[in-house]
Amino acid sequence: MSNSSATGWPAISVADAQARLTAAGSPFETVLRPVRGQLLKTWAKGPQTMRDVLARVREHGEKTFIVLEDERVSYGDFHKAVSRMAAAFVAMGIEPGDRVAVTMRNLPEWPVTVCAAIAIGAIATPLNAWWSREELVYGLKDSGAKVAIFDPERLARVAEDLAGLPALKHILVARGEGAAPLEAQIGPVTDWAALPDADLPSIGAPGAAMGPDSAATLFYTSGTTGRPKGAVGSHRAFTSNILTQQFVAARAFLRRGEIMPARPANAPQRATLMAVPLFHVTGFSAILTPLMFNGDKLVLMRRFDAGQALALIERERISTAGGVPTIAWQLVDHPDREKYDLSSLERVAYGGAPCPPELSRRVREVWPHAAPSAGWGMTETCAVFANNTAEDYLAKPDSCGPPTPLGEWKVMRPDGTEAATGEVGELWVRGCTVAIGYWNNPQATEETFGGGWLRTGDLARLDDDGFAYIVDRAKDMLIRGGENIYCIEVENLLAEHPAVDEAALIGLPHRTLGEEPGAVVRLREEGTADEAELRAFVAARLAGFKVPVRVFFAAEALPRNANGKLIKAELRERFAQPEPA
């Protein structure tokens, strides 16, 4: 890339910036280490396991860690709660490798439970709190969770099914006021508040040896077969994000010909507005883990509301906001935005869904002092694998950026050969932060991770600077506001309706969500069903974000190619009209 402004930006290429920042002796020095049979780049310095992160957490003392409405939790109190929960798990007989399921909305108890489980060598298993009853039961059963921690809403959703899960030995409820009547259905439920007042001083159970590449988490992602798959993440995968975030900021400064200034010891505490679920790797890995290590403040919301978010940015002096493009759009478009003091914002970051170039321009227009930032990653990469920020993002707003120093990628043709620069193919990636594989699913693991490369299912092209442009998805999937929807899951369910002969799910354009699911169905000759009935049929069995917002009826057979595959381009051209202004 040549200089593109009067100030001489960029002062240095991306490749040269990365080489300087990762050189021997640098804070971001990288070294090759053996990781699951491959020599991969890793950070030479920095925390290696989540226990290292928790040791750092203890040093933050009485600084504010979590804010939820009028509730405030200090780092010291959080560390004590993690220690208490870890001791409770050990007393329950939870051993290294056991799965600990966590099913709740964003509450302070969520990170306490997850961190305590990981610290004793168990595998933390966050389940999607938006899932339906059937989906939650599947996650509990597939993971073989030995203990599960719920909030009252999720507990009530699956109460009558828990007796049929023999591996589940212990059930806990956080904030369980009103949950007592459920005990008659499911047996003893331990209230979080009633846990013994004990602790593990080192927050580690005897015999729970762990290393950077030990299994730490099990995050579920939907699959093209219609059943969610659990991606197993290592300690290294999540702790690596701490230095990755710092590196991306340092790269932006170096591209301007500047050195990133050290943060003064007396600087105000940075704060992040958490507007995405913790049960996604973005929430846990890209936001929570680096934030904990750095001693920043996490501000939670019961439910995202753009007006309330603007008030919180002013009240809590939020420095980072965003999550998915939907949230950024709502903040910049809110009619009351100018009524609030938003001068504390330093970064507006988002990813997880298509990001139109217009969004980066709007963010810079509204907050000239805040760097827009977008990234790319997936559950199988344990969050951010690439990042595009600051001037680079403004110059290439339709790119997700170059990979982080720990990752590499290539674009592959269908015949297995590597594509040329600028040519579209499937994006393959590898690195030490890529998931270990799929839980209890060797066939899917081989298909996706075999040969040392993760086949992402995204169609992309690379430019001369190594920036990637995601142009389509090889997998039949929609992304609605950051939530993956695999079409076959909804299509198979619609096909179970007695009136439906065939069904196809297509993406309907939406300005802020990116796209929404729409169903095209053809009814059987004698079948009768209307739009409301079919939407209700799906809503009773799948999470709300997977329910088609529209159902279109086709009089003829849906178009298919010679191999019998649906030709969705024709369906989109006919039915997927742009969202009305």
Short mmCIF file of C-alpha atoms in Angstrom, two decimals, residues 39-346:
data_model
loop_
_atom_site.label_atom_id
_atom_site.label_comp_id
_atom_site.label_asym_id
_atom_site.label_seq_id
_atom_site.Cartn_x
_atom_site.Cartn_y
_atom_site.Cartn_z
CA LEU A 39 5.17 -25.94 15.31
CA LEU A 40 3.05 -22.82 15.71
CA LYS A 41 3.71 -19.22 16.67
CA THR A 42 2.94 -18.36 20.29
CA TRP A 43 3.55 -15.34 22.48
CA ALA A 44 6.92 -15.64 24.21
CA LYS A 45 5.61 -13.70 27.21
CA GLY A 46 2.26 -13.24 28.86
CA PRO A 47 -0.06 -15.52 30.84
CA GLN A 48 -0.08 -19.17 29.81
CA THR A 49 -3.18 -20.50 31.62
CA MET A 50 -6.33 -19.10 33.17
CA ARG A 51 -4.76 -19.63 36.61
CA ASP A 52 -2.19 -16.99 35.62
CA VAL A 53 -5.06 -14.65 34.76
CA LEU A 54 -6.70 -15.26 38.15
CA ALA A 55 -3.42 -14.55 39.94
CA ARG A 56 -3.37 -11.18 38.18
CA VAL A 57 -7.03 -10.59 39.09
CA ARG A 58 -6.14 -10.83 42.78
CA GLU A 59 -3.66 -7.97 42.37
CA HIS A 60 -6.41 -5.58 41.24
CA GLY A 61 -7.84 -5.55 44.77
CA GLU A 62 -10.71 -3.13 45.32
CA LYS A 63 -10.93 -1.77 41.79
CA THR A 64 -14.41 -2.14 40.34
CA PHE A 65 -14.74 -5.22 38.16
CA ILE A 66 -18.43 -5.67 37.31
CA VAL A 67 -21.32 -3.21 37.23
CA LEU A 68 -24.88 -4.47 36.75
CA GLU A 69 -27.49 -1.75 37.25
CA ASP A 70 -26.90 -0.61 40.86
CA GLU A 71 -24.76 -3.60 41.80
CA ARG A 72 -20.96 -3.28 41.89
CA VAL A 73 -18.45 -6.09 42.37
CA SER A 74 -14.79 -5.43 43.14
CA TYR A 75 -11.93 -7.55 41.86
CA GLY A 76 -11.21 -8.64 45.41
CA ASP A 77 -14.77 -9.85 45.96
CA PHE A 78 -14.75 -11.56 42.58
CA HIS A 79 -11.55 -13.45 43.42
CA LYS A 80 -13.03 -14.58 46.74
CA ALA A 81 -16.18 -15.77 44.99
CA VAL A 82 -14.14 -17.75 42.44
CA SER A 83 -12.16 -19.37 45.26
CA ARG A 84 -15.35 -20.25 47.12
CA MET A 85 -16.93 -21.76 44.03
CA ALA A 86 -13.78 -23.70 43.20
CA ALA A 87 -13.79 -25.18 46.71
CA ALA A 88 -17.46 -26.13 46.27
CA PHE A 89 -16.70 -27.90 43.00
CA VAL A 90 -13.89 -29.88 44.61
CA ALA A 91 -16.20 -30.85 47.49
CA MET A 92 -18.75 -32.08 44.91
CA GLY A 93 -16.15 -34.39 43.44
CA ILE A 94 -15.60 -32.43 40.25
CA GLU A 95 -12.33 -33.64 38.74
CA PRO A 96 -10.07 -32.42 35.94
CA GLY A 97 -11.76 -32.98 32.60
CA ASP A 98 -15.31 -33.00 34.02
CA ARG A 99 -17.71 -30.67 32.24
CA VAL A 100 -19.33 -27.84 34.20
CA ALA A 101 -22.30 -26.39 32.33
CA VAL A 102 -23.23 -22.73 32.81
CA THR A 103 -26.63 -21.64 31.56
CA MET A 104 -27.60 -18.10 32.47
CA ARG A 105 -27.86 -14.59 31.13
CA ASN A 106 -25.04 -12.08 31.68
CA LEU A 107 -24.73 -12.04 35.48
CA PRO A 108 -21.70 -11.60 37.78
CA GLU A 109 -22.10 -15.28 38.67
CA TRP A 110 -21.33 -16.28 35.07
CA PRO A 111 -17.59 -15.41 35.08
CA VAL A 112 -17.27 -16.65 38.68
CA THR A 113 -18.54 -20.09 37.72
CA VAL A 114 -16.59 -20.37 34.47
CA CYS A 115 -13.32 -19.22 36.02
CA ALA A 116 -13.72 -21.53 39.03
CA ALA A 117 -14.36 -24.53 36.78
CA ILE A 118 -11.35 -23.84 34.56
CA ALA A 119 -9.11 -23.17 37.57
CA ILE A 120 -9.59 -26.67 38.99
CA GLY A 121 -8.97 -28.32 35.64
CA ALA A 122 -12.61 -28.89 34.69
CA ILE A 123 -13.95 -27.93 31.27
CA ALA A 124 -16.29 -24.93 31.47
CA THR A 125 -19.28 -25.50 29.17
CA PRO A 126 -21.30 -22.33 28.56
CA LEU A 127 -24.64 -23.06 26.91
CA ASN A 128 -26.54 -20.52 24.85
CA ALA A 129 -29.09 -18.91 27.16
CA TRP A 130 -31.30 -18.15 24.15
CA TRP A 131 -31.61 -21.81 23.25
CA SER A 132 -34.94 -23.57 23.43
CA ARG A 133 -35.66 -26.32 25.94
CA GLU A 134 -34.73 -29.04 23.41
CA GLU A 135 -31.46 -27.33 22.50
CA LEU A 136 -30.43 -26.85 26.14
CA VAL A 137 -31.20 -30.47 26.98
CA TYR A 138 -29.14 -31.57 23.98
CA GLY A 139 -26.15 -29.47 25.18
CA LEU A 140 -26.35 -30.89 28.70
CA LYS A 141 -26.61 -34.44 27.39
CA ASP A 142 -23.97 -34.17 24.66
CA SER A 143 -21.40 -32.59 26.98
CA GLY A 144 -22.08 -35.11 29.74
CA ALA A 145 -22.01 -32.24 32.23
CA LYS A 146 -21.53 -33.42 35.84
CA VAL A 147 -22.76 -30.15 37.33
CA ALA A 148 -24.92 -27.39 35.87
CA ILE A 149 -25.47 -23.86 37.11
CA PHE A 150 -28.61 -22.05 35.97
CA ASP A 151 -30.41 -18.80 36.49
CA PRO A 152 -34.10 -19.33 37.43
CA GLU A 153 -35.44 -18.77 33.91
CA ARG A 154 -33.17 -21.37 32.31
CA LEU A 155 -33.74 -23.82 35.18
CA ALA A 156 -37.51 -23.60 34.73
CA ARG A 157 -37.09 -24.15 30.98
CA VAL A 158 -35.46 -27.57 31.37
CA ALA A 159 -36.64 -28.65 34.84
CA GLU A 160 -38.78 -31.57 33.74
CA ASP A 161 -35.97 -33.00 31.59
CA LEU A 162 -33.09 -33.01 34.09
CA ALA A 163 -34.03 -36.31 35.69
CA GLY A 164 -33.29 -37.97 32.36
CA LEU A 165 -29.62 -36.89 32.42
CA PRO A 166 -27.79 -39.53 34.50
CA ALA A 167 -24.40 -37.82 34.17
CA LEU A 168 -25.74 -34.66 35.85
CA LYS A 169 -25.03 -35.06 39.56
CA HIS A 170 -25.36 -31.51 40.89
CA ILE A 171 -27.73 -28.64 40.05
CA LEU A 172 -27.14 -25.08 41.26
CA VAL A 173 -29.20 -21.95 40.77
CA ALA A 174 -27.94 -18.37 40.92
CA ARG A 175 -30.34 -15.71 42.16
CA GLY A 176 -32.82 -18.50 42.76
CA GLU A 177 -35.63 -16.62 44.45
CA GLY A 178 -38.77 -18.41 43.42
CA ALA A 179 -36.94 -21.52 42.20
CA ALA A 180 -37.71 -23.62 45.30
CA PRO A 181 -40.94 -25.18 43.92
CA LEU A 182 -38.89 -26.78 41.14
CA GLU A 183 -37.20 -29.11 43.63
CA ALA A 184 -40.26 -31.33 43.66
CA GLN A 185 -39.68 -31.99 39.94
CA ILE A 186 -35.92 -32.31 39.75
CA GLY A 187 -34.70 -33.09 43.26
CA PRO A 188 -32.29 -31.03 45.37
CA VAL A 189 -31.21 -27.71 43.94
CA THR A 190 -28.32 -25.93 45.64
CA ASP A 191 -28.76 -22.20 45.96
CA TRP A 192 -25.64 -20.27 45.03
CA ALA A 193 -25.96 -18.16 48.16
CA ALA A 194 -25.99 -21.28 50.37
CA LEU A 195 -22.59 -22.61 49.25
CA PRO A 196 -20.16 -23.29 52.13
CA ASP A 197 -17.91 -20.40 53.07
CA ALA A 198 -14.68 -22.16 52.09
CA ASP A 199 -11.94 -21.37 49.64
CA LEU A 200 -8.90 -22.68 47.83
CA PRO A 201 -6.08 -20.20 48.47
CA SER A 202 -4.33 -21.03 45.19
CA ILE A 203 -7.63 -21.68 43.34
CA GLY A 204 -6.40 -25.01 42.09
CA ALA A 205 -7.32 -28.52 43.09
CA PRO A 206 -4.66 -31.09 44.00
CA GLY A 207 -3.72 -33.13 40.97
CA ALA A 208 -5.22 -30.64 38.55
CA ALA A 209 -2.05 -30.17 36.54
CA MET A 210 -2.62 -28.06 33.46
CA GLY A 211 -0.64 -26.53 30.68
CA PRO A 212 -1.30 -23.95 27.98
CA ASP A 213 -2.75 -26.56 25.63
CA SER A 214 -4.96 -28.33 28.18
CA ALA A 215 -8.70 -28.24 27.47
CA ALA A 216 -10.40 -25.35 29.24
CA THR A 217 -13.74 -24.67 27.54
CA LEU A 218 -16.46 -26.26 25.48
CA PHE A 219 -18.40 -23.69 23.43
CA TYR A 220 -21.19 -24.94 21.21
CA THR A 221 -21.72 -23.79 17.65
CA SER A 222 -24.51 -24.82 15.33
CA GLY A 223 -23.64 -27.40 12.71
CA THR A 224 -24.66 -28.06 9.13
CA THR A 225 -26.13 -31.38 10.24
CA GLY A 226 -28.63 -29.48 12.36
CA ARG A 227 -27.08 -30.49 15.70
CA PRO A 228 -24.79 -28.14 17.63
CA LYS A 229 -21.14 -29.15 17.89
CA GLY A 230 -18.97 -28.40 20.90
CA ALA A 231 -15.61 -26.79 20.06
CA VAL A 232 -12.97 -27.55 22.70
CA GLY A 233 -10.75 -24.56 23.46
CA SER A 234 -7.39 -24.58 25.23
CA HIS A 235 -6.05 -22.27 27.93
CA ARG A 236 -3.62 -20.80 25.40
CA ALA A 237 -6.44 -19.99 22.99
CA PHE A 238 -8.07 -17.64 25.48
CA THR A 239 -5.07 -16.19 27.28
CA SER A 240 -3.47 -15.31 23.93
CA ASN A 241 -6.20 -12.75 23.27
CA ILE A 242 -4.77 -10.57 26.04
CA LEU A 243 -1.58 -9.71 24.15
CA THR A 244 -3.37 -9.85 20.79
CA GLN A 245 -5.54 -6.87 21.71
CA GLN A 246 -2.51 -4.88 22.86
CA PHE A 247 -0.63 -5.82 19.70
CA VAL A 248 -3.42 -4.57 17.41
CA ALA A 249 -3.37 -1.18 19.16
CA ALA A 250 0.42 -1.00 18.95
CA ARG A 251 0.31 -1.88 15.23
CA ALA A 252 -2.06 1.02 14.53
CA PHE A 253 0.34 3.46 16.23
CA LEU A 254 3.35 2.08 14.38
CA ARG A 255 1.55 2.34 11.04
CA ARG A 256 1.30 6.08 11.78
CA GLY A 257 5.01 6.22 12.56
CA GLU A 258 4.34 6.52 16.32
CA ILE A 259 5.08 4.43 19.38
CA MET A 260 2.10 3.49 21.52
CA PRO A 261 2.40 5.56 24.71
CA ALA A 262 2.51 3.83 28.07
CA ARG A 263 -0.67 4.24 30.06
CA PRO A 264 -0.07 6.44 33.17
CA ALA A 265 -0.46 4.64 36.49
CA ASN A 266 -3.02 7.22 37.63
CA ALA A 267 -5.09 7.08 34.42
CA PRO A 268 -8.84 6.55 34.85
CA GLN A 269 -9.95 2.93 34.81
CA ARG A 270 -10.94 1.80 31.34
CA ALA A 271 -14.47 0.47 31.02
CA THR A 272 -16.21 -1.78 28.50
CA LEU A 273 -19.93 -1.92 27.86
CA MET A 274 -20.79 -5.60 27.45
CA ALA A 275 -23.63 -5.74 24.96
CA VAL A 276 -23.00 -9.29 23.71
CA PRO A 277 -23.59 -12.58 25.54
CA LEU A 278 -20.83 -14.05 27.64
CA PHE A 279 -21.81 -17.49 26.35
CA HIS A 280 -20.19 -16.66 22.97
CA VAL A 281 -16.43 -16.81 22.54
CA THR A 282 -16.48 -13.11 21.63
CA GLY A 283 -17.87 -12.21 25.04
CA PHE A 284 -15.61 -14.53 27.01
CA SER A 285 -12.41 -14.59 25.00
CA ALA A 286 -12.21 -11.27 23.16
CA ILE A 287 -13.74 -9.11 25.90
CA LEU A 288 -13.86 -10.68 29.37
CA THR A 289 -10.44 -12.39 29.57
CA PRO A 290 -8.29 -9.39 28.46
CA LEU A 291 -10.43 -7.06 30.55
CA MET A 292 -9.90 -9.14 33.72
CA PHE A 293 -6.17 -9.32 33.19
CA ASN A 294 -5.86 -5.56 32.64
CA GLY A 295 -8.05 -4.58 35.61
CA ASP A 296 -10.68 -2.80 33.54
CA LYS A 297 -14.35 -2.37 34.40
CA LEU A 298 -17.10 -4.49 32.85
CA VAL A 299 -20.56 -2.93 32.60
CA LEU A 300 -23.38 -5.43 31.99
CA MET A 301 -26.90 -4.79 30.75
CA ARG A 302 -29.99 -6.86 31.57
CA ARG A 303 -31.08 -6.42 27.96
CA PHE A 304 -29.53 -4.21 25.33
CA ASP A 305 -31.32 -0.92 24.77
CA ALA A 306 -29.51 1.76 22.81
CA GLY A 307 -30.91 4.62 24.92
CA GLN A 308 -29.85 2.94 28.16
CA ALA A 309 -26.48 2.14 26.61
CA LEU A 310 -25.85 5.81 25.83
CA ALA A 311 -26.71 6.73 29.42
CA LEU A 312 -24.31 4.08 30.71
CA ILE A 313 -21.52 5.31 28.45
CA GLU A 314 -21.90 8.72 30.06
CA ARG A 315 -22.36 7.47 33.66
CA GLU A 316 -19.61 4.84 33.69
CA ARG A 317 -17.22 6.69 31.35
CA ILE A 318 -17.18 3.78 28.92
CA SER A 319 -14.05 3.59 26.75
CA THR A 320 -15.01 0.59 24.56
CA ALA A 321 -18.44 -0.21 23.16
CA GLY A 322 -19.80 -2.33 20.35
CA GLY A 323 -20.05 -6.08 19.98
CA VAL A 324 -21.84 -6.77 16.70
CA PRO A 325 -22.65 -4.31 13.88
CA THR A 326 -26.29 -4.18 15.00
CA ILE A 327 -25.28 -2.52 18.25
CA ALA A 328 -22.97 0.00 16.59
CA TRP A 329 -25.74 0.97 14.16
CA GLN A 330 -28.21 1.53 17.00
CA LEU A 331 -25.77 3.73 18.91
CA VAL A 332 -24.86 5.98 15.98
CA ASP A 333 -28.48 6.24 14.78
CA HIS A 334 -30.15 6.90 18.14
CA PRO A 335 -32.13 10.18 18.05
CA ASP A 336 -31.02 11.12 21.60
CA ARG A 337 -27.32 10.44 21.05
CA GLU A 338 -26.28 14.10 21.17
CA LYS A 339 -27.90 14.55 24.60
CA TYR A 340 -25.16 12.46 26.24
CA ASP A 341 -21.49 13.06 26.99
CA LEU A 342 -19.80 10.26 25.04
CA SER A 343 -16.32 11.77 25.04
CA SER A 344 -14.87 8.83 26.99
CA LEU A 345 -15.23 6.47 24.01
CA GLU A 346 -11.85 5.40 22.65
#
